[in-house]
Coordinates of C-alpha atoms in Angstrom, one line a residue:
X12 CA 20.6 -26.0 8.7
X13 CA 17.3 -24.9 7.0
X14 CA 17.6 -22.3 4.6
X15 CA 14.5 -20.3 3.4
X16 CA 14.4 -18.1 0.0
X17 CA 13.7 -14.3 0.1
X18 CA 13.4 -11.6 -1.9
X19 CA 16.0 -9.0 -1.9
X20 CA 15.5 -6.5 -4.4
X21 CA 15.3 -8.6 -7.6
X22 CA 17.2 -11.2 -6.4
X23 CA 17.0 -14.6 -4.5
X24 CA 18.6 -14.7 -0.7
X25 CA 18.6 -17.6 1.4
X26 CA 18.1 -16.9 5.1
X27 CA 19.0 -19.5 7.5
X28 CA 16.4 -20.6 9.7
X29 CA 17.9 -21.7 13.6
X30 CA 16.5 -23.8 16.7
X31 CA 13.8 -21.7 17.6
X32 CA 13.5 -19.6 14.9
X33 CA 9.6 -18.9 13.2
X34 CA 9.1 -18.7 9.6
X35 CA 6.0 -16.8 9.5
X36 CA 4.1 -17.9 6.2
X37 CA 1.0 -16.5 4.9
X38 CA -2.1 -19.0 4.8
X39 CA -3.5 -21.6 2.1
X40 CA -5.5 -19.8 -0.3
X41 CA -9.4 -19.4 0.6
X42 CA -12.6 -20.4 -0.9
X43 CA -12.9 -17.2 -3.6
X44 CA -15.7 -15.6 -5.0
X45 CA -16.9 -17.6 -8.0
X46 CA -19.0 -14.3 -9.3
X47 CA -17.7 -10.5 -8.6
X48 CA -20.0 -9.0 -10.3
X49 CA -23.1 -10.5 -8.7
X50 CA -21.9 -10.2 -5.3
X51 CA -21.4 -6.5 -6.0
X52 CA -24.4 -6.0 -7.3
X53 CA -26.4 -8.2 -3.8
X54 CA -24.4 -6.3 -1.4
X55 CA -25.2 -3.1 -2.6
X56 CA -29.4 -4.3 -3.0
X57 CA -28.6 -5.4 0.8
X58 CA -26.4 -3.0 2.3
X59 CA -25.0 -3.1 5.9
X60 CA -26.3 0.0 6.8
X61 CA -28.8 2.2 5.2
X62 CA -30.5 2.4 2.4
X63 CA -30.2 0.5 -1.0
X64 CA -28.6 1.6 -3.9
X65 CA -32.2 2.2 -5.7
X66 CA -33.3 4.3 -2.8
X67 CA -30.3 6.4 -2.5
X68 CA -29.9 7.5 -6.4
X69 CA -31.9 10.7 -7.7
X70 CA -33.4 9.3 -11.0
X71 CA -31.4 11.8 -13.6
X72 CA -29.2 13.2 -11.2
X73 CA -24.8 12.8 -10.9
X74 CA -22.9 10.7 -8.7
X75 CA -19.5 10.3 -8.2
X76 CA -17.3 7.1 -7.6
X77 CA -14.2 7.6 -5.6
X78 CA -11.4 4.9 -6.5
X79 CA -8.0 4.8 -5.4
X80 CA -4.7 3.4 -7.2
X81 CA -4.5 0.1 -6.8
X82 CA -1.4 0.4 -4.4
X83 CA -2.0 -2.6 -1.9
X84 CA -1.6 -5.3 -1.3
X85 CA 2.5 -4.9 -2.8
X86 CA 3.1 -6.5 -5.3
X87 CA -0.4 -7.1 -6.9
X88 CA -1.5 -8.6 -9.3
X89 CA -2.4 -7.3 -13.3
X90 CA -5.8 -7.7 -12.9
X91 CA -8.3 -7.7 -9.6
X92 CA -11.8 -7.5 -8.4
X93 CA -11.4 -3.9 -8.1
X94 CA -12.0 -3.2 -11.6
X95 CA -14.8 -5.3 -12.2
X96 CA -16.5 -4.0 -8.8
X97 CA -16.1 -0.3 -10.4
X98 CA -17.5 -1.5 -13.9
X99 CA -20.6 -3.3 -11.9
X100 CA -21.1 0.3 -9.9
X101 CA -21.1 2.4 -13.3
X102 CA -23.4 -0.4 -14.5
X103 CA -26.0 -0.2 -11.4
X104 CA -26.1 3.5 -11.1
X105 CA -27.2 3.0 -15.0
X106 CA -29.7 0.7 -14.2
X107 CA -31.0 3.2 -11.2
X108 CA -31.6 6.4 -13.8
X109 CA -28.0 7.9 -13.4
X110 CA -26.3 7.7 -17.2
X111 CA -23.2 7.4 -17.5
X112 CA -22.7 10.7 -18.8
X113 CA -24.0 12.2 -15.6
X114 CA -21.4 10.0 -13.8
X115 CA -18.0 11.6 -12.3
X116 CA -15.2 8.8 -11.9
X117 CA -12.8 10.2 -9.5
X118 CA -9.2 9.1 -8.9
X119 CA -8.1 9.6 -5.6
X120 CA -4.1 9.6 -5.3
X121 CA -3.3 11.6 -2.4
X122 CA 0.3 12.6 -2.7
X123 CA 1.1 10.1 -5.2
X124 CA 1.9 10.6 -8.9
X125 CA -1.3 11.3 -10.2
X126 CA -2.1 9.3 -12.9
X127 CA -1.9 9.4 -16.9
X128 CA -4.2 8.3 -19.8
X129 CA -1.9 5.0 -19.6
X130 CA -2.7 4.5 -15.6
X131 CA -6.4 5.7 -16.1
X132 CA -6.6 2.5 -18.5
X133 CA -6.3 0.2 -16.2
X134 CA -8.9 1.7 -14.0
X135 CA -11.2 -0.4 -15.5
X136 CA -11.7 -3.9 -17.5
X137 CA -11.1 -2.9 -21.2
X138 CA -14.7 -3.0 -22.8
X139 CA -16.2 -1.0 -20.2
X140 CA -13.0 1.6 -20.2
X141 CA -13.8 2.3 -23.8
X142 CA -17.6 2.5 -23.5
X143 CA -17.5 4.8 -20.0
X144 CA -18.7 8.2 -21.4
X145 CA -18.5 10.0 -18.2
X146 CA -16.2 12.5 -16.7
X147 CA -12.8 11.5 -15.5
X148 CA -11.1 13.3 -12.6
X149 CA -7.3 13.0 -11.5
X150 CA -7.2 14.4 -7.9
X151 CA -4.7 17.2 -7.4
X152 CA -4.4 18.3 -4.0
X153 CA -3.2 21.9 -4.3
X154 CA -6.1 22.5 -6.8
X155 CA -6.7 25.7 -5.3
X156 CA -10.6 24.9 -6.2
X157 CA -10.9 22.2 -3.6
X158 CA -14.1 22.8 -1.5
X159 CA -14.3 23.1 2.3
X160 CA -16.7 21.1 4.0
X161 CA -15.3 20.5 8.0
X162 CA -13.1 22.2 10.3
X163 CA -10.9 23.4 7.3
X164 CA -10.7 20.9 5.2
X165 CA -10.7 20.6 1.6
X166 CA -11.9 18.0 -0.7
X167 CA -12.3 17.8 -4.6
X168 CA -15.4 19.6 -5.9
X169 CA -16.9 16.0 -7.4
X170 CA -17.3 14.8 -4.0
X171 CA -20.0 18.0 -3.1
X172 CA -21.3 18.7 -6.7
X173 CA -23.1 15.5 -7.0
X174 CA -26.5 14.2 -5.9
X175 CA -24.2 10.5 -4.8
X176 CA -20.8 9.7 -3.6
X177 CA -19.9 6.4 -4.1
X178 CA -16.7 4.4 -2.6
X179 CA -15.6 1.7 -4.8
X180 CA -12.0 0.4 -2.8
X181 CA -10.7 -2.7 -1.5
X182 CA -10.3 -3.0 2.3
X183 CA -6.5 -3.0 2.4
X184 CA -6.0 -0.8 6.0
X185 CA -6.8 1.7 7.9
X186 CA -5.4 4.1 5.3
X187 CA -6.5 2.4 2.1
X188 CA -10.3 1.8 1.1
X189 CA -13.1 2.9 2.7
X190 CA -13.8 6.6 4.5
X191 CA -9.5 6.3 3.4
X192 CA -10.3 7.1 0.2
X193 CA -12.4 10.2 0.7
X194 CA -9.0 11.4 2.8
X195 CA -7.2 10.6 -0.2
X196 CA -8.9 13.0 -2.3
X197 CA -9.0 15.9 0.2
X198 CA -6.4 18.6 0.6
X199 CA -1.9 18.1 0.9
X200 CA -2.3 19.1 4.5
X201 CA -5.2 16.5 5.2
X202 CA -3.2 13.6 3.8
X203 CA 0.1 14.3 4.8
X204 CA -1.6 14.7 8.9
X205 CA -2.7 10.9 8.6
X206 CA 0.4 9.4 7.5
X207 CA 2.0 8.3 10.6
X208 CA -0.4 6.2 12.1
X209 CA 0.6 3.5 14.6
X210 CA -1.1 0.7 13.2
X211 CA -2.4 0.1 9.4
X212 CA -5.1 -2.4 11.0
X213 CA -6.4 -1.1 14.0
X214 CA -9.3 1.9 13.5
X215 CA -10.4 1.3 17.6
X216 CA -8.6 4.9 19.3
X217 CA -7.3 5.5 15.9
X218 CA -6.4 9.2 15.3
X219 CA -6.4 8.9 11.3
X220 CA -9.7 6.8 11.8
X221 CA -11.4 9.7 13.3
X222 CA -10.3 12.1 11.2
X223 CA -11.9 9.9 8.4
X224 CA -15.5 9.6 9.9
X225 CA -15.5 13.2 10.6
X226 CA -14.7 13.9 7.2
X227 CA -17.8 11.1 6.0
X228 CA -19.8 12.7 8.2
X229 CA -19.3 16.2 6.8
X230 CA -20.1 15.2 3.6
X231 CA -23.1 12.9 4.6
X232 CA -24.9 15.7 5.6
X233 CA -24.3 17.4 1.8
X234 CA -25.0 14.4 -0.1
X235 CA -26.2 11.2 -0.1
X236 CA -23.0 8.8 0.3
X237 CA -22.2 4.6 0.3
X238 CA -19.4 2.3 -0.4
X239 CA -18.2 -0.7 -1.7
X240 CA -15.9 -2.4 0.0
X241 CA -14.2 -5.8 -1.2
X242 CA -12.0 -8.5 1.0
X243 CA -9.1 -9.6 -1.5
X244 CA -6.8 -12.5 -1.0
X245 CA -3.0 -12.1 -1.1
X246 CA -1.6 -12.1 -4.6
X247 CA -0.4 -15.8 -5.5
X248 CA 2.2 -16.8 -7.7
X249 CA 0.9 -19.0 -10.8
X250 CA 3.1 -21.2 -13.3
X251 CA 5.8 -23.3 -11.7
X252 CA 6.3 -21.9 -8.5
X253 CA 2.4 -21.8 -7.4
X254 CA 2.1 -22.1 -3.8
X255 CA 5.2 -19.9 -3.2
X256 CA 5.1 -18.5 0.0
X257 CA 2.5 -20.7 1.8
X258 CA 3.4 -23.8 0.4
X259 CA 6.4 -24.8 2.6
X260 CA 7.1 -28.2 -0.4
X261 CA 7.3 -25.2 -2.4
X262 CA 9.4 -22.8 -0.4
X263 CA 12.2 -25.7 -0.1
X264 CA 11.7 -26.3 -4.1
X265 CA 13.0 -22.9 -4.7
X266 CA 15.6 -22.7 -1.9
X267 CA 17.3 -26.0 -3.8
X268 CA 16.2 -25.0 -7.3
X269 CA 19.6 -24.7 -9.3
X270 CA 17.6 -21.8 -11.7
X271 CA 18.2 -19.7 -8.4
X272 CA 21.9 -19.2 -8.7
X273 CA 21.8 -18.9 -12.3
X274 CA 19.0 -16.2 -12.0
X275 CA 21.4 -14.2 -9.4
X276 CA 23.2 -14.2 -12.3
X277 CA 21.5 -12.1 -14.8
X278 CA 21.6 -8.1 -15.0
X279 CA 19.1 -6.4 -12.5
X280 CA 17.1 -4.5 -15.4
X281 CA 16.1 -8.6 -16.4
X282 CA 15.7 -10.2 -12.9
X283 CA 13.1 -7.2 -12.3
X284 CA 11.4 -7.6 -15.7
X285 CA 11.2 -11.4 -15.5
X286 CA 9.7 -10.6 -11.6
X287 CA 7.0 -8.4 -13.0
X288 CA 6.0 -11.0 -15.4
X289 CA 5.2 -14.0 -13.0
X290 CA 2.0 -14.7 -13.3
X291 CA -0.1 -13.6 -10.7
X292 CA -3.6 -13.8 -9.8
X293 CA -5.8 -12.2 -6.6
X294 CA -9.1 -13.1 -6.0
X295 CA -11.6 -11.8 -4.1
X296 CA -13.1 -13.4 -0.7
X297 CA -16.0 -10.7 -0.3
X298 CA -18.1 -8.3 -1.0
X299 CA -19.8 -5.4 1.5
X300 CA -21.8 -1.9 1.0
X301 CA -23.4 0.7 3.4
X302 CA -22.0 3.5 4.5
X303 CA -18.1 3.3 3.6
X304 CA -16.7 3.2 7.4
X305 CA -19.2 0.5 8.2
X306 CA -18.6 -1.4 5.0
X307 CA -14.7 -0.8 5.4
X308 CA -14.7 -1.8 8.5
X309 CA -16.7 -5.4 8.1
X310 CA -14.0 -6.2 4.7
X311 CA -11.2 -5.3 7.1
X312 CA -12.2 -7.8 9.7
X313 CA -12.6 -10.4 7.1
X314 CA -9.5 -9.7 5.4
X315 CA -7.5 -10.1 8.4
X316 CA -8.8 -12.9 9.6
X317 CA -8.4 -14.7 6.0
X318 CA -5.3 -13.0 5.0
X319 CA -3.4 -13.0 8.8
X320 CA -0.6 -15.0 10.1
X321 CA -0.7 -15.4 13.9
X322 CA 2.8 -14.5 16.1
X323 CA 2.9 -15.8 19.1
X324 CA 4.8 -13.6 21.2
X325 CA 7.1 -11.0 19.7
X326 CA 10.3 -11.8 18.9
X327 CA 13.5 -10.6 19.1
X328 CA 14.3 -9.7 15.7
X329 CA 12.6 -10.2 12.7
X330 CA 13.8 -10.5 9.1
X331 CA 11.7 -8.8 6.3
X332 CA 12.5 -8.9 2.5
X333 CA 11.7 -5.7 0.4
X334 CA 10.8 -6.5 -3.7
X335 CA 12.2 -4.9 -6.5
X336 CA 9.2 -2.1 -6.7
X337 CA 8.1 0.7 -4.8
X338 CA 4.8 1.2 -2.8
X339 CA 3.4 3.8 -4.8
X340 CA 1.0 3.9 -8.3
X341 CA 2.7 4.0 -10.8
X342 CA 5.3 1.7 -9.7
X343 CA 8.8 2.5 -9.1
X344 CA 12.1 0.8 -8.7
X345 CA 13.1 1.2 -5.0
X346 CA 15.1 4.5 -3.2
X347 CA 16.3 4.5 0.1
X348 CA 13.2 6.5 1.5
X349 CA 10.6 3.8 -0.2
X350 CA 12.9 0.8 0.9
X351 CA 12.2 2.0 4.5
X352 CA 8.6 3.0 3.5
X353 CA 7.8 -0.7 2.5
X354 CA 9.5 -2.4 6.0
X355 CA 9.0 -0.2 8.4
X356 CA 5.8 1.9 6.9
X357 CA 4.3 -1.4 5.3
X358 CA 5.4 -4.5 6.6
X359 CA 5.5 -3.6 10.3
X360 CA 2.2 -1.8 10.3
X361 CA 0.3 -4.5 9.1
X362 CA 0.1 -5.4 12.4
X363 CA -2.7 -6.2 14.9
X364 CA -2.7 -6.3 18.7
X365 CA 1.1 -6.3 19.7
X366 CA 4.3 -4.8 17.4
X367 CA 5.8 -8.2 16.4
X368 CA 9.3 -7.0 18.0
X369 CA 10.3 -6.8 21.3
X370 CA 10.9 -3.2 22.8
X371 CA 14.6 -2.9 21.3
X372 CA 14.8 -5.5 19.2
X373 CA 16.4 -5.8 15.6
X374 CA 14.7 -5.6 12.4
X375 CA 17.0 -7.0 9.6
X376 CA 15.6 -5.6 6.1
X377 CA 16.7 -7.6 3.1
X378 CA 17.7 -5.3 0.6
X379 CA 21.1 -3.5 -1.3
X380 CA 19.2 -0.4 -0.4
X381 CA 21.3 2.1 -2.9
X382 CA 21.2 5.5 -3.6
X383 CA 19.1 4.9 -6.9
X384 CA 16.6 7.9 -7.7
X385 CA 14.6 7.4 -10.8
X386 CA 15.2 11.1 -12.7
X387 CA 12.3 13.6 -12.6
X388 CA 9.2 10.9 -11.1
X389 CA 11.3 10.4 -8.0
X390 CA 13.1 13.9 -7.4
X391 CA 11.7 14.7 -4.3
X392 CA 12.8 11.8 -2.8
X393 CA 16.3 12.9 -3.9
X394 CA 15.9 16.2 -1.9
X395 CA 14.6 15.2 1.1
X396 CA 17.5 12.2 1.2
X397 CA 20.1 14.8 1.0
X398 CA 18.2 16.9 3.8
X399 CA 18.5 14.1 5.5
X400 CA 22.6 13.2 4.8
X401 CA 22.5 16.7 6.1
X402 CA 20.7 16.7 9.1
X403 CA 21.9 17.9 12.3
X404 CA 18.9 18.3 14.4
X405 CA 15.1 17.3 14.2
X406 CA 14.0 20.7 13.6
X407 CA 15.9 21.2 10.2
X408 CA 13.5 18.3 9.1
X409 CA 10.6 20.1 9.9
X410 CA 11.9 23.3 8.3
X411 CA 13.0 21.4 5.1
X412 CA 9.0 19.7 4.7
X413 CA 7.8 23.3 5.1
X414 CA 9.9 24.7 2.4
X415 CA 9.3 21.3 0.4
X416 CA 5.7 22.0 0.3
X417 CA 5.9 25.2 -1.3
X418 CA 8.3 24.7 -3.8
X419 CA 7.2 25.6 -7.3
X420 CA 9.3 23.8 -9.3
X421 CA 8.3 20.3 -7.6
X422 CA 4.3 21.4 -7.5
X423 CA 4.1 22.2 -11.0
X424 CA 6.1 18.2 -11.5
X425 CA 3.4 17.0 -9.3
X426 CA 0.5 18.5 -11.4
X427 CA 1.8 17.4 -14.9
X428 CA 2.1 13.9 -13.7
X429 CA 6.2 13.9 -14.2
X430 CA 6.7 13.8 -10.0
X431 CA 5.1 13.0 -6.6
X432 CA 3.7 15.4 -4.9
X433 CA 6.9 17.3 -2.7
X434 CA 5.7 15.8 0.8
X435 CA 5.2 12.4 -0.4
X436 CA 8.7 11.3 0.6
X437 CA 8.1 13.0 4.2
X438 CA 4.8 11.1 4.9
X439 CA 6.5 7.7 3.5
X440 CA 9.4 8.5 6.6
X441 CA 6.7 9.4 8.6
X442 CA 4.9 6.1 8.6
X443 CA 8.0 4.7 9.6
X444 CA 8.2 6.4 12.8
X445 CA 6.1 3.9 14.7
X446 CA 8.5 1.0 14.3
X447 CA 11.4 2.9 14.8
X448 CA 10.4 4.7 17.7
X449 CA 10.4 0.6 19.3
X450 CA 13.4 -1.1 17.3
X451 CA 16.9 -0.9 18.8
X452 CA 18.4 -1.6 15.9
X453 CA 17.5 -1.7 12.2
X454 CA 20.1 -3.8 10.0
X455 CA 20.5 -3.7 6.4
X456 CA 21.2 -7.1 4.9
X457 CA 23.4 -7.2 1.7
X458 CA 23.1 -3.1 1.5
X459 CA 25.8 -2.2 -1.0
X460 CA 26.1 1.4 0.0
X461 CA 27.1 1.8 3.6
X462 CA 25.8 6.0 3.1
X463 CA 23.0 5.2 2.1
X464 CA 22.1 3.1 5.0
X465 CA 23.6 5.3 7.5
X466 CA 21.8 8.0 6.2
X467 CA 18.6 6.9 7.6
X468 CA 20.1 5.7 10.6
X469 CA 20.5 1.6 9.9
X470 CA 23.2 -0.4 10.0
X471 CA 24.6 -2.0 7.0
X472 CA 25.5 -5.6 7.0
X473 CA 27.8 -7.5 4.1
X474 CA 25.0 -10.3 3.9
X475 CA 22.3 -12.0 6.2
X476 CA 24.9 -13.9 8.0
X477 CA 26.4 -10.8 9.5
X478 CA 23.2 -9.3 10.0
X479 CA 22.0 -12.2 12.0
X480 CA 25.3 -12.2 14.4
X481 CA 24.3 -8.6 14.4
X482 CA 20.4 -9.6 16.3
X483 CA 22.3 -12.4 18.4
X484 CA 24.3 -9.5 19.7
X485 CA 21.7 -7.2 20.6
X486 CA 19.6 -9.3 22.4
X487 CA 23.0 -10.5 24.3
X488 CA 22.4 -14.0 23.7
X489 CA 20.2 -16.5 21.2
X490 CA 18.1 -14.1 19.7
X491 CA 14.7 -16.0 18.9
X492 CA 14.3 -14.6 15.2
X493 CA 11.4 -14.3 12.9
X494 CA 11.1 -14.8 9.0
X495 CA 8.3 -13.0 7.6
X496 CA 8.4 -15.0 3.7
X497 CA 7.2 -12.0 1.4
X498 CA 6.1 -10.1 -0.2
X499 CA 3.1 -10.1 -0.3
X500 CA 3.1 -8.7 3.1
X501 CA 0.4 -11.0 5.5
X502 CA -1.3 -9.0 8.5
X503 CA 0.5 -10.3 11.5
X504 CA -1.5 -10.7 14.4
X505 CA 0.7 -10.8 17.5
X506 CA -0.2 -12.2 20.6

């Protein structure tokens, strides 16, 4: 029998692959941009809408750039066409009579650990980081400053005391890049509403899509207001195992490669640190500005269509292997709540069309999944797991995210930078609710703590065997079984 490699946590897994069974593979790697900078630079002389840069800036006046942590795609890559787009923005607002004094570069986080001098570093390619000599703002989003601009809503004062607002993000999803971004940098209450959308690809009927035009059009009509919006590859492995997972000559390299079993081997602190080091690299595929929903949109589209892997028909259980690092900037090992974030909220979301899974089905997630809780940056996630170990009815959840959100001692964590923000573990369980309210059954593969899993409702499994028998059982027969070889997560486009 065929046997595919997958990552579970740091380590290797090999997941049988049966009569009938898909391996769902991203695709070859497509023709890149040979020049960022330029393209940056044309698309925003030739917008898709409105006006040109030139004709948007006030000669002498302030503009802000909106940028987001690079969070997607999981796992990344150490350096992207994200920063060079931001350094070519700074550069062209220059060139259009807006120094770079006069220039505000806002970090939009949402709920996520906002960032330190060591995070802001990487904002930007090195040269340019140490010549910016505007302002730098870190979102917070209970500064009790933020200004209202539409039906309640709050958003950092940069984006309203300024002459431009400029989006600088990659088209990731729905959530990420784009109008996404402006969301992002708006009010606890704002960003914790949109967390639980159905799909991360589809913006058509989309309630968290009009929630962020409505907020880009309330701010349209107080300043002028474009985007940049860039179509990124999938990160891809470099060194010796280049190719990995498209390459199918490659994916049977490592499934037989004898380093493998030796590398299941080694302590987890070293298998994780030896992951983080393989050389990765992510180009870019495109480049579009206008107004940020119209330029979000177009990169989206593209991306999908480059990036996607096409399902058929949805199956009756698919398989789904979660890495050794969170989904969040700065990056984290792994906790229950993320573990679920990145299947569930991450993998099953990136989804177009159809959910890959039958009404029912099984999803088998390929992790230890223990109760590991980084001390201090992930305490909240700690709290609302044992809220959760303690739940006895819906309701207490609800209770618990209200008292969560004003708890003192985790907001003043949040605003030094030690902890997410309190309801950051509540929205990540919230984006799985989509997937969960479809799957019959959700089976832990190799979970070494049977609480753990439990606690959020799965099933633990002793190993991917098991869990397999497990999907056979549910769908009372053969189960036709999907392996989705990631991360990086591909859109799946089902149907």
């Amino acid at each position: 029998m065929r046997r595919v490699p997958l990552l579970s946590g740091s380590r290797v897994v090999l997941v049988p692959v049966g009569e009938g069974d898909v391996v769902l593979r991203p695709p070859p790697e497509p023709t890149q941009i040979v020049d960022v900078a330029a393209a940056v630079r044309d698309a925003l002389s030739y917008p898709l809408s409105g006006r040109p840069l030139d004709a948007l800036v006030t000669r002498g006046g302030r503009a802000t750039i909106v940028v987001e942590p690079a969070a997607l795609p999981l796992p990344g890559a150490p350096q992207d066409a994200r920063q060079t787009a931001i350094a070519v923005a700074i550069a062209e607002l220059e060139r259009c009579g807006v120094a770079d004094e006069r220039q505000t570069l806002l970090v939009a986080g949402g709920l996520g650990r906002r960032f330190g001098q060591r995070d802001l570093e990487g904002v930007l390619p090195p040269p340019q980081a140490r010549a910016f000599r505007g302002r730098v703002v870190v979102h917070d989003v209970e500064d009790e400053d933020l200004a209202a601009v539409a039906d309640g809503v709050r958003v950092n004062r940069a984006l309203v005391e300024t002459d431009l607002v400029m989006t600088v993000t990659a088209a990731e999803s729905v959530l990420h890049g784009g109008p996404g971004a402006l969301i992002a940098a708006s009010d606890a209450e704002m960003v914790r509403a949109v967390a639980g959308a159905d799909s991360l690809l589809e913006a058509a009927g989309s309630p968290v899509w009009t929630l962020a035009l409505r907020l880009e059009s309330a701010l349209a009509e107080r300043v002028e207001l474009c985007g940049v919006s860039l179509v990124l590859d999938l990160p891809r492995l470099s060194g010796r195992y280049r190719g990995y997972p498209n390459d199918e000559a490659v994916v049977a390299r490592v499934a037989s490669s004898p380093l493998r079993a030796a590398f299941t081997l080694l302590p987890d602190s070293l298998r994780s640190e030896l992951l983080a080091r393989q050389g990765r690299r992510m180009a870019a595929t495109g480049a579009f500005a206008g107004r940020p929903s119209v330029a979000h949109a177009e990169a989206l589209l593209r991306g999908i269509a480059r990036r996607g892997v096409r399902v058929e028909e949805p199956v009756d259980a698919l398989v789904v292997g979660v890495p050794w690092i969170g989904p969040h900037i700065p990056r984290e090992p792994l906790n229950p709540i993320t573990t679920a974030a990145v299947a569930l909220g991450l993998a099953l979301r990136l989804r177009r069309d159809a959910f890959p899974v039958r009404q029912g089905g099984t999803l088998v997630i390929v992790h230890p999944l223990t109760r590991a809780f980084a001390h201090v940056t992930q305490a909240p996630y700690a709290a609302m797991f044992d809220v959760l170990r303690r739940l006895e009815s819906p309701d207490e959840l609800v209770t618990a995210e209200r008292a969560a959100a004003t708890d003192e001692r985790a907001l003043a964590a949040y605003r030094s930078g030690r902890a997410c923000h309190p309801l950051l573990p509540y929205a990540d369980w919230a984006g799985c609710a989509p997937a969960l309210s479809r799957l019959g059954r959700v089976v832990v593969a190799g979970s070494r703590d049977a609480l753990a899993a439990r606690t959020l409702g799965f099933v633990p499994s002793h190993g991917i065997g098991s869990a397999l028998d497990m999907a056979h059982g549910v769908a009372e027969g053969r189960a036709r079984v999907a392996i989705l070889l990631a991360p990086p997560y591909a859109p799946m486009l089902v149907g």
